Coordinates of C-alpha atoms and ligand atoms in Angstrom, one line a residue:
Chain A
M16 CA 129.3 172.4 139.5
S17 CA 125.7 171.9 139.8
F18 CA 124.4 168.3 140.2
D19 CA 122.6 167.2 137.0
V20 CA 121.6 163.5 137.5
Q21 CA 120.4 163.1 133.9
K22 CA 123.8 164.3 132.5
I23 CA 125.6 162.0 135.0
R24 CA 123.5 159.0 133.8
E25 CA 124.8 159.6 130.3
D26 CA 128.3 158.6 131.6
F27 CA 127.1 155.1 132.5
P28 CA 126.4 153.0 129.4
I29 CA 124.8 150.2 131.4
L30 CA 122.0 152.3 132.5
K31 CA 120.5 152.2 129.0
R32 CA 119.9 148.5 129.4
K33 CA 116.6 146.7 129.6
V34 CA 116.0 143.9 132.0
N35 CA 113.1 141.5 131.6
G36 CA 111.6 144.0 129.2
H37 CA 111.9 147.0 131.7
P38 CA 114.5 149.7 131.8
L39 CA 117.2 148.7 134.3
V40 CA 116.8 150.2 137.8
Y41 CA 120.1 149.3 139.4
L42 CA 119.8 149.4 143.2
D43 CA 122.5 147.0 144.2
N44 CA 125.3 149.6 144.4
A45 CA 126.5 148.3 147.8
A46 CA 127.4 145.0 146.1
T47 CA 129.3 146.8 143.2
S48 CA 128.9 150.2 141.5
Q49 CA 128.5 150.7 137.8
K50 CA 131.3 152.0 135.7
P51 CA 131.4 155.3 133.8
Q52 CA 132.6 155.4 130.2
A53 CA 135.9 157.1 131.3
V54 CA 136.8 154.0 133.4
I55 CA 135.9 151.6 130.6
D56 CA 137.8 153.6 128.0
C57 CA 140.9 153.7 130.2
M58 CA 141.0 149.9 130.3
V59 CA 140.5 149.6 126.6
D60 CA 143.2 152.2 126.0
Y61 CA 145.6 150.4 128.2
Y62 CA 145.2 147.0 126.4
S63 CA 145.0 148.7 123.0
N64 CA 148.0 151.0 123.3
Y65 CA 150.5 150.4 126.1
N66 CA 149.9 146.9 127.7
A67 CA 153.2 145.7 129.1
N68 CA 154.6 144.4 132.4
I69 CA 155.6 147.1 134.9
H70 CA 158.6 147.8 137.0
R71 CA 160.8 145.9 134.6
W72 CA 161.3 148.8 132.2
V73 CA 163.8 148.4 129.6
H74 CA 161.4 149.3 126.8
T75 CA 159.1 152.2 126.2
L76 CA 155.8 150.4 126.6
S77 CA 156.8 149.1 130.0
Q78 CA 157.9 152.5 131.0
E79 CA 154.6 154.0 129.9
A80 CA 152.6 151.4 131.8
T81 CA 154.7 151.8 135.0
D82 CA 154.3 155.5 134.8
A83 CA 150.5 155.2 134.5
Y84 CA 150.4 152.7 137.3
E85 CA 152.4 154.9 139.6
V86 CA 150.4 158.0 138.7
A87 CA 147.3 156.0 139.9
R88 CA 149.0 155.2 143.2
K89 CA 149.6 159.0 143.6
K90 CA 146.0 159.7 142.9
I91 CA 144.9 157.2 145.5
Q92 CA 147.4 158.7 147.9
N93 CA 146.0 162.2 147.4
H94 CA 142.4 161.2 147.5
F95 CA 142.7 159.4 150.8
G96 CA 145.0 161.9 152.5
I97 CA 147.9 159.5 152.8
I98 CA 151.4 160.9 153.6
H99 CA 153.7 158.6 151.6
P100 CA 152.9 156.9 148.3
E101 CA 154.6 153.7 149.4
E102 CA 152.0 153.4 152.1
V103 CA 149.5 152.6 149.3
I104 CA 149.7 148.8 148.6
F105 CA 147.8 147.6 145.6
T106 CA 145.8 144.5 146.4
S107 CA 143.1 142.5 144.6
G108 CA 140.5 144.1 146.9
T109 CA 139.3 144.5 150.4
T110 CA 139.3 140.8 151.2
H111 CA 142.9 140.4 150.0
A112 CA 144.0 143.5 152.0
I113 CA 142.4 142.2 155.2
N114 CA 144.0 138.8 154.8
L115 CA 147.4 140.4 154.3
V116 CA 147.2 142.3 157.6
A117 CA 145.7 139.3 159.5
N118 CA 148.5 137.1 158.2
G119 CA 151.1 139.7 159.3
F120 CA 149.7 139.9 162.8
S121 CA 150.3 136.1 163.2
S122 CA 153.8 136.8 164.1
I123 CA 152.9 139.7 166.5
L124 CA 150.0 138.4 168.6
K125 CA 150.4 135.9 171.4
K126 CA 148.2 134.1 173.8
G127 CA 146.3 136.5 176.1
D128 CA 146.1 139.3 173.4
E129 CA 142.7 140.4 172.4
V130 CA 141.3 141.7 169.1
L131 CA 137.9 143.5 168.9
V132 CA 135.5 143.2 166.0
S133 CA 132.2 145.0 165.6
A134 CA 128.9 143.1 165.5
M135 CA 128.1 144.4 162.1
E136 CA 130.9 143.1 160.0
H137 CA 131.1 141.6 156.5
H138 CA 132.3 138.0 156.6
S139 CA 135.5 139.1 155.0
N140 CA 136.2 141.2 158.1
I141 CA 135.4 138.3 160.5
V142 CA 136.8 135.1 159.1
P143 CA 140.4 136.2 158.5
W144 CA 140.6 137.5 162.1
Q145 CA 139.1 134.2 163.4
M146 CA 141.7 132.3 161.6
L147 CA 144.4 134.7 163.0
C148 CA 143.1 134.0 166.6
E149 CA 143.2 130.3 165.9
R150 CA 146.8 130.5 164.8
T151 CA 147.9 132.7 167.7
D152 CA 145.6 131.8 170.6
A153 CA 144.5 135.4 170.8
T154 CA 140.9 136.1 171.8
L155 CA 138.3 137.6 169.5
K156 CA 135.7 139.8 171.2
V157 CA 132.7 141.5 169.7
I158 CA 131.6 145.1 170.1
P159 CA 127.8 144.7 170.4
M160 CA 125.1 146.7 168.4
N161 CA 121.7 147.9 169.4
E162 CA 118.2 147.6 167.7
T163 CA 118.8 150.7 165.5
G164 CA 122.0 149.1 164.2
E165 CA 124.5 151.3 166.0
L166 CA 127.5 150.1 168.0
V167 CA 127.1 150.3 171.7
M168 CA 130.0 152.6 172.6
E169 CA 129.8 152.1 176.4
D170 CA 130.4 148.4 175.8
F171 CA 133.2 149.2 173.4
E172 CA 134.9 151.1 176.1
K173 CA 134.5 148.4 178.6
L174 CA 136.1 145.9 176.2
L175 CA 139.2 148.0 175.8
S176 CA 142.2 147.1 177.9
E177 CA 145.9 146.9 177.8
N178 CA 145.4 143.4 176.2
T179 CA 143.6 144.9 173.2
K180 CA 146.0 144.8 170.4
L181 CA 143.8 145.3 167.4
V182 CA 140.4 146.8 166.6
F183 CA 138.8 146.3 163.2
L184 CA 135.5 147.4 161.9
N185 CA 133.8 148.8 158.8
H186 CA 133.3 152.5 158.4
V187 CA 129.9 151.7 157.0
S188 CA 127.9 148.5 157.4
N189 CA 127.0 146.9 154.1
A190 CA 123.8 145.4 155.4
L191 CA 122.5 148.3 157.4
G192 CA 124.2 151.5 156.1
T193 CA 125.2 152.6 159.5
I194 CA 128.1 155.1 159.5
N195 CA 130.2 154.1 162.5
P196 CA 131.9 156.8 164.7
I197 CA 135.4 155.8 163.6
E198 CA 137.2 158.9 164.9
E199 CA 136.1 158.2 168.4
I200 CA 136.9 154.5 168.1
I201 CA 140.4 155.1 166.7
N202 CA 141.2 157.7 169.5
K203 CA 139.9 155.4 172.3
A204 CA 141.7 152.4 170.9
H205 CA 145.0 154.2 170.6
K206 CA 144.8 155.3 174.2
V207 CA 145.2 151.6 175.2
G208 CA 147.8 151.1 172.5
A209 CA 145.7 149.1 170.1
A210 CA 146.0 149.3 166.3
V211 CA 142.9 150.0 164.3
L212 CA 141.9 148.7 160.8
I213 CA 139.0 150.4 159.0
D214 CA 137.2 148.5 156.2
G215 CA 136.2 151.3 153.8
A216 CA 134.5 149.0 151.2
Q217 CA 131.0 150.5 151.9
S218 CA 132.0 154.1 152.7
C219 CA 134.5 154.9 149.9
A220 CA 131.8 155.7 147.4
H221 CA 130.1 158.1 149.8
I222 CA 132.7 159.5 152.2
K223 CA 136.2 160.8 151.3
P224 CA 138.3 160.1 154.4
N225 CA 141.5 161.8 155.4
L226 CA 143.5 159.0 156.7
K227 CA 146.3 161.2 158.1
A228 CA 143.8 163.3 160.1
L229 CA 142.0 160.1 161.3
D230 CA 145.4 158.7 162.3
V231 CA 144.1 155.2 161.5
D232 CA 146.7 152.4 161.3
F233 CA 145.2 150.5 158.4
Y234 CA 142.5 151.2 155.8
V235 CA 141.3 148.8 153.1
T236 CA 138.9 149.2 150.3
S237 CA 137.9 147.9 146.8
A238 CA 137.9 149.9 143.6
H239 CA 134.8 148.3 142.3
K240 CA 132.7 149.9 145.1
M241 CA 133.6 153.3 143.8
C242 CA 133.1 153.2 140.0
G243 CA 136.4 151.4 139.4
P244 CA 137.0 147.9 138.1
T245 CA 136.8 144.6 140.0
G246 CA 139.9 142.8 141.2
V247 CA 141.8 145.8 142.5
G248 CA 141.8 147.5 145.8
I249 CA 144.2 148.9 148.4
L250 CA 145.7 148.4 151.7
Y251 CA 146.8 151.6 153.4
G252 CA 149.1 151.1 156.4
K253 CA 151.2 153.4 158.4
K254 CA 154.8 153.0 157.3
E255 CA 155.9 151.8 160.7
W256 CA 153.3 149.1 160.6
L257 CA 154.0 148.0 157.1
E258 CA 157.7 147.8 157.8
K259 CA 156.9 145.6 160.9
L260 CA 154.6 143.2 159.1
P261 CA 156.3 140.3 157.3
P262 CA 155.5 139.8 153.6
Y263 CA 152.3 138.0 152.7
Q264 CA 153.1 136.3 149.4
G265 CA 156.4 135.4 147.9
G266 CA 157.2 135.9 144.3
G267 CA 158.5 138.3 141.7
E268 CA 158.6 142.1 142.4
M269 CA 158.8 141.7 146.1
I270 CA 162.4 140.8 146.4
K271 CA 165.7 142.7 146.6
E272 CA 168.0 139.7 146.1
V273 CA 167.3 136.0 145.8
T274 CA 169.8 133.2 146.4
F275 CA 168.9 129.6 147.4
E276 CA 170.3 130.4 150.9
K277 CA 168.5 133.6 151.6
T278 CA 166.2 136.2 150.0
T279 CA 166.1 139.8 151.0
Y280 CA 162.8 141.7 150.5
A281 CA 162.2 144.7 148.6
G282 CA 161.1 148.0 150.3
L283 CA 157.7 149.3 150.5
P284 CA 155.3 149.1 148.6
H285 CA 156.8 146.2 146.6
K286 CA 157.4 144.0 149.6
F287 CA 153.6 143.4 149.5
E288 CA 153.1 143.4 145.8
A289 CA 154.3 140.0 144.7
G290 CA 153.6 139.0 141.1
T291 CA 152.2 140.9 138.2
P292 CA 149.4 143.1 139.4
N293 CA 146.1 144.1 137.9
I294 CA 147.8 146.9 135.9
A295 CA 144.8 148.0 133.9
G296 CA 142.6 147.8 137.0
G297 CA 145.0 149.9 139.0
I298 CA 145.2 152.6 136.4
A299 CA 141.5 152.7 136.0
F300 CA 141.1 152.9 139.8
G301 CA 142.9 156.3 139.5
V302 CA 140.5 157.3 136.7
A303 CA 137.4 156.4 138.8
I304 CA 138.7 158.5 141.7
D305 CA 139.2 161.5 139.3
Y306 CA 135.6 160.9 138.0
L307 CA 134.1 161.0 141.5
N308 CA 136.1 164.0 142.6
E309 CA 135.0 165.9 139.5
I310 CA 131.4 165.4 140.6
G311 CA 132.4 166.1 144.2
F312 CA 131.9 164.0 147.3
Q313 CA 129.9 166.7 149.0
E314 CA 127.5 166.9 146.1
I315 CA 127.3 163.1 146.0
A316 CA 126.5 162.9 149.7
T317 CA 123.9 165.7 149.6
Y318 CA 122.1 164.1 146.6
E319 CA 122.2 160.6 148.0
D320 CA 120.9 161.8 151.4
G321 CA 117.9 163.3 149.6
L322 CA 117.3 159.9 147.8
L323 CA 117.6 158.1 151.1
S324 CA 115.1 160.1 152.9
Y325 CA 112.6 160.1 150.1
A326 CA 113.0 156.3 149.6
T327 CA 112.7 155.8 153.4
S328 CA 109.5 157.7 153.8
E329 CA 107.9 156.3 150.7
L330 CA 108.7 152.7 151.6
L331 CA 107.5 153.2 155.2
K332 CA 104.0 154.1 153.7
I333 CA 103.7 150.4 152.8
E334 CA 102.0 148.6 155.6
G335 CA 104.0 145.9 157.3
L336 CA 107.3 147.1 155.9
K337 CA 110.1 147.2 158.4
I338 CA 113.5 148.8 157.9
Y339 CA 116.6 147.3 159.6
G340 CA 119.3 149.9 160.4
T341 CA 117.6 153.1 161.4
S342 CA 120.6 155.1 162.6
K343 CA 120.4 158.8 161.9
N344 CA 123.9 158.4 160.6
K345 CA 123.7 156.2 157.5
T346 CA 124.6 156.0 153.9
S347 CA 122.0 155.4 151.1
V348 CA 121.2 151.7 152.0
I349 CA 117.8 150.5 153.0
S350 CA 117.5 146.9 154.3
F351 CA 113.9 145.9 154.7
N352 CA 111.3 143.0 155.0
L353 CA 107.6 142.8 154.5
D354 CA 105.8 141.2 157.4
G355 CA 105.4 137.5 156.9
I356 CA 107.1 137.4 153.5
H357 CA 110.4 135.9 152.7
P358 CA 112.9 138.5 151.3
Y359 CA 113.9 136.1 148.5
D360 CA 110.3 136.1 147.2
V361 CA 110.2 139.9 147.2
G362 CA 113.6 140.1 145.3
T363 CA 112.4 137.6 142.7
I364 CA 109.2 139.6 141.9
V365 CA 111.0 142.9 142.0
D366 CA 113.7 141.6 139.6
K367 CA 111.0 140.6 137.1
L368 CA 110.1 144.2 137.0
G369 CA 113.6 145.2 136.0
I370 CA 114.8 146.3 139.5
A371 CA 118.1 144.9 140.9
V372 CA 118.1 144.6 144.6
R373 CA 119.9 142.1 146.8
T374 CA 118.3 139.6 149.0
G375 CA 119.8 137.4 151.6
H376 CA 122.2 137.8 154.5
H377 CA 124.5 140.1 152.7
C378 CA 127.6 138.3 153.9
A379 CA 126.7 139.5 157.4
Q380 CA 125.0 136.6 159.0
P381 CA 125.6 137.8 162.6
I382 CA 123.4 140.8 161.9
M383 CA 120.6 138.7 160.6
D384 CA 121.0 136.4 163.7
Y385 CA 120.7 139.6 165.9
Y386 CA 117.4 140.5 164.3
K387 CA 116.3 136.8 164.1
I388 CA 115.6 137.0 160.4
P389 CA 116.8 134.9 157.4
G390 CA 117.8 137.9 155.5
T391 CA 116.5 141.2 154.1
V392 CA 115.8 142.9 150.8
R393 CA 118.5 145.5 150.4
A394 CA 118.2 148.5 148.1
S395 CA 121.3 150.6 147.9
F396 CA 121.3 153.9 146.0
S397 CA 124.0 155.7 144.1
F398 CA 124.3 159.3 142.8
Y399 CA 123.2 158.1 139.4
N400 CA 119.8 156.8 140.7
T401 CA 116.8 159.0 140.5
K402 CA 113.5 159.7 142.5
E403 CA 111.6 158.1 139.6
E404 CA 113.6 154.9 140.2
V405 CA 112.7 155.1 143.9
D406 CA 109.0 155.4 142.8
K407 CA 109.4 152.3 140.6
L408 CA 110.9 150.4 143.5
V409 CA 108.1 151.4 145.8
E410 CA 105.5 150.3 143.2
A411 CA 107.3 147.0 142.6
V412 CA 107.4 146.3 146.4
K413 CA 103.7 147.0 146.6
R414 CA 103.0 144.6 143.7
A415 CA 105.2 141.9 145.3
K416 CA 103.3 142.4 148.5
M417 CA 100.0 142.0 146.8
M418 CA 101.1 138.8 145.0
L419 CA 102.8 137.3 147.9
S420 CA 100.4 137.8 150.8
Chain B
M26 CA 98.0 109.2 136.2
T27 CA 101.4 108.3 134.7
I28 CA 104.3 110.6 135.2
T29 CA 104.3 111.7 131.6
T30 CA 100.6 112.7 131.7
I31 CA 101.2 114.8 134.8
Q32 CA 104.2 116.5 133.1
E33 CA 102.2 117.3 130.0
E34 CA 99.4 118.6 132.1
L35 CA 101.7 120.9 133.9
I36 CA 103.2 122.2 130.5
D37 CA 99.7 122.9 129.3
E38 CA 98.8 124.6 132.5
F39 CA 101.7 127.0 132.5
S40 CA 101.3 127.7 128.7
L41 CA 98.0 129.4 129.5
F42 CA 99.9 132.4 130.9
D43 CA 102.0 134.5 128.4
D44 CA 103.3 136.9 130.9
W45 CA 105.9 135.7 133.4
M46 CA 104.2 137.7 136.2
D47 CA 101.1 135.5 135.6
K48 CA 103.2 132.4 135.7
Y49 CA 104.7 133.5 139.0
E50 CA 101.2 134.3 140.3
H51 CA 100.3 130.7 139.4
L52 CA 103.4 129.3 141.1
I53 CA 102.5 131.3 144.3
E54 CA 99.0 129.8 144.2
L55 CA 100.4 126.3 143.9
G56 CA 102.8 127.1 146.8
K57 CA 99.9 128.2 149.0
S58 CA 98.0 124.9 148.3
L59 CA 100.9 122.8 149.2
P60 CA 100.0 120.6 152.3
L61 CA 102.3 121.5 155.0
I62 CA 104.9 119.1 156.3
D63 CA 104.6 118.0 159.9
A64 CA 106.6 120.4 162.1
S65 CA 108.4 117.5 163.7
L66 CA 109.9 116.7 160.3
K67 CA 111.4 120.2 159.8
T68 CA 114.8 119.0 161.0
E69 CA 118.3 119.8 160.0
E70 CA 118.7 116.5 158.1
K71 CA 115.6 117.1 156.0
L72 CA 117.0 120.4 154.9
I73 CA 118.2 120.6 151.3
K74 CA 121.4 122.5 150.7
G75 CA 121.8 124.9 147.8
C76 CA 118.7 127.0 148.4
Q77 CA 118.8 130.6 149.6
S78 CA 115.4 129.8 151.3
K79 CA 115.0 126.8 153.5
V80 CA 113.5 123.6 152.0
W81 CA 112.6 120.6 154.0
L82 CA 111.8 117.4 152.1
H83 CA 110.4 114.2 153.6
A84 CA 109.8 110.9 151.8
E85 CA 107.8 107.8 152.9
M86 CA 107.0 104.5 151.2
T87 CA 103.3 103.8 151.0
D88 CA 102.1 100.7 149.0
G89 CA 105.3 100.5 147.1
K90 CA 105.1 104.1 146.1
V91 CA 107.2 107.1 147.3
V92 CA 105.2 109.8 148.9
F93 CA 106.9 113.2 149.3
T94 CA 105.9 116.1 151.5
A95 CA 107.9 119.3 151.8
D96 CA 107.8 122.8 153.0
S97 CA 109.8 126.0 152.5
D98 CA 109.9 129.4 154.3
A99 CA 109.7 131.2 150.8
I100 CA 106.4 130.9 148.9
I101 CA 107.8 130.9 145.4
T102 CA 110.1 128.1 146.4
K103 CA 107.1 126.3 147.8
G104 CA 105.4 126.7 144.4
I105 CA 108.3 125.0 142.8
I106 CA 108.3 122.2 145.3
A107 CA 104.5 121.8 144.6
V108 CA 105.2 121.3 141.0
L109 CA 107.9 118.7 141.7
I110 CA 105.7 116.9 144.2
R111 CA 102.8 116.7 141.7
V112 CA 105.2 115.0 139.3
F113 CA 107.2 112.8 141.6
S114 CA 105.0 111.9 144.5
N115 CA 103.0 108.7 144.5
Q116 CA 105.2 107.1 141.9
L117 CA 107.2 103.8 142.0
P118 CA 110.9 104.3 142.9
E119 CA 112.1 103.2 139.5
T120 CA 109.7 105.6 137.7
I121 CA 111.2 108.4 139.7
I122 CA 114.8 107.3 139.1
N123 CA 114.3 107.1 135.3
A124 CA 112.0 110.1 135.0
D125 CA 112.9 112.6 132.3
T126 CA 113.0 116.2 133.6
S127 CA 112.8 118.1 130.4
F128 CA 109.3 119.3 131.4
I129 CA 111.1 121.9 133.6
D130 CA 112.7 123.5 130.5
E131 CA 109.4 123.3 128.7
I132 CA 107.6 125.1 131.4
G133 CA 110.5 127.6 131.3
L134 CA 110.9 127.3 135.0
K135 CA 114.7 127.2 135.1
E136 CA 115.4 130.1 132.8
H137 CA 113.0 132.3 134.7
L138 CA 114.5 131.6 138.1
S139 CA 117.5 133.3 139.6
P140 CA 120.6 131.2 139.4
T141 CA 120.5 130.4 143.1
R142 CA 116.9 129.3 142.8
A143 CA 117.7 127.2 139.7
N144 CA 120.5 125.5 141.7
G145 CA 118.0 124.9 144.4
L146 CA 115.6 123.3 141.9
V147 CA 118.3 121.0 140.7
S148 CA 119.2 120.0 144.3
M149 CA 115.5 119.3 145.0
I150 CA 115.2 116.9 142.1
K151 CA 118.5 115.3 143.0
Q152 CA 117.3 114.8 146.5
M153 CA 114.0 113.2 145.3
K154 CA 115.8 110.8 143.1
L155 CA 118.2 109.9 145.9
Y156 CA 115.3 109.0 148.1
A157 CA 113.9 106.9 145.3
V158 CA 117.2 105.1 145.0
A159 CA 117.4 104.5 148.7
F160 CA 113.9 103.0 148.8
Q161 CA 114.6 100.8 145.8
A162 CA 117.7 99.5 147.5
Q163 CA 115.6 98.7 150.6
Q164 CA 113.1 96.8 148.5
K165 CA 115.7 94.6 146.9
K166 CA 117.1 93.6 150.3
Ligands
PLP516 C1 131.9 146.1 154.3 C2 132.5 145.2 153.3 N1 133.8 144.6 153.5 C3 134.3 143.9 152.7 C4 133.8 143.5 151.4 C5 134.5 142.6 150.5 O1 135.0 143.3 149.4 P1 135.7 142.5 148.2 O2 134.7 141.4 147.8 O3 135.8 143.6 147.1 O4 137.0 142.1 148.7 C6 132.6 144.1 151.1 C7 131.9 143.8 149.9 O5 130.7 143.5 149.8 C8 131.9 144.9 152.1 O6 130.7 145.5 151.8

């Protein structure tokens, strides 16, 4: 299929909106992606036609809802190259999935154990592990990064030892766009017997991973980053690991038998799926995956790379503009600042011109501390953005610069 | 000038601009004209919470009136502080405590700010009123 961005834009009703009197230019895709009509329709269809609780199927509606939910699990399994459907645990998102794993490791780690985290993590991939280390007396160590925003692999290797039990990092950094060399990291971590968790929240919309080939132990992501609804995501875990970890939350769905003396837990995936889940969200996640695959991840990556290099060279023509995160290997994210101007001011002016960018520390304060800046302006592009929108961004940044300096 | 006159003056001043870009431009100019706070006063305890940008606010009593000085690392925020200082600085504590703040809505400041900035604005006013309350309590002692 040839890539026709104008046709694709028709699929996203929100792109017809005006903001502050200007047509919306949505460049905050790293925070959350917009939703195609197919995903919106799917949610409306569920609530209009077969809303029922699942896995309790005596009646027809419940059976239809359960089937649709399990079909979505299958789609997720196929998309991510997962061997067993029960290795797909539905969660409310990346944050929930990380907390589930961190909680599980409370009963596995002990004093003297070490866990490694990269220097470019989202707070949701830092804080749960810090809490875990506090509970278990394990030590948290940081894989440093360099000025271009890449991990220093020699230092990573030096940090590895037989004490290393866990390594966790994002596939792509949300603040810089750097694509981390996860194959190499997984291989090296496995050599010392450490498990690896990959946070795919920023990569899932751009890169289709094959989790079996990667041999990763855990992979987590959120549907809303890849054209799906908010409030749903997944934890993938190797079966051996998921069987080893204790349940996270107690409740309905996750039990086999309950008496006041003792409860036995249900098998996978239900052991980790306590309570009524986000049924419509789960089903719509499957639809979002279908939608993206229909366009094709290769096509998406090629198109977005084109936007990224165009935007990079146009923005760099503005005097005093500095880009943070200059790895050759990055997704379509540009974090930048104008010399002597606060990112918040730039974001405010740019918003008045209808352009949505994010400003601030992007939930990655350690990165900002590394560069000694209060934050950045971040423009993140998706396959439904256009070159014309890049031009509007560049014009808006120029205008902001003129007003603010 | 009374606090009400200053507020009316500000409302008039901002009503000269129809376009929000021009109002921002004016706010930025006001920000640039703000006298800087002494560097020694830019301490952790003078920082106001609830702003994405940093805001330092300092208050002193001079001849029974509260004098505010402030600074921020973001220029639009500084513009907002400049507006607030024009209204609240050099006033008696009780005037500040009892001051009506509807001029902010009339200028349209709040609705044109991002939610985080609007929160920051509310925190700044709150902090100014708190200073006034503290000075008033001292006077009564
Ligand atoms: C790299 C990364 N990890 C984790 C998260 C948190 O995802 P969620 O808020 O969907 O749980 C994000 C979201 O911004 C992210 O970019």
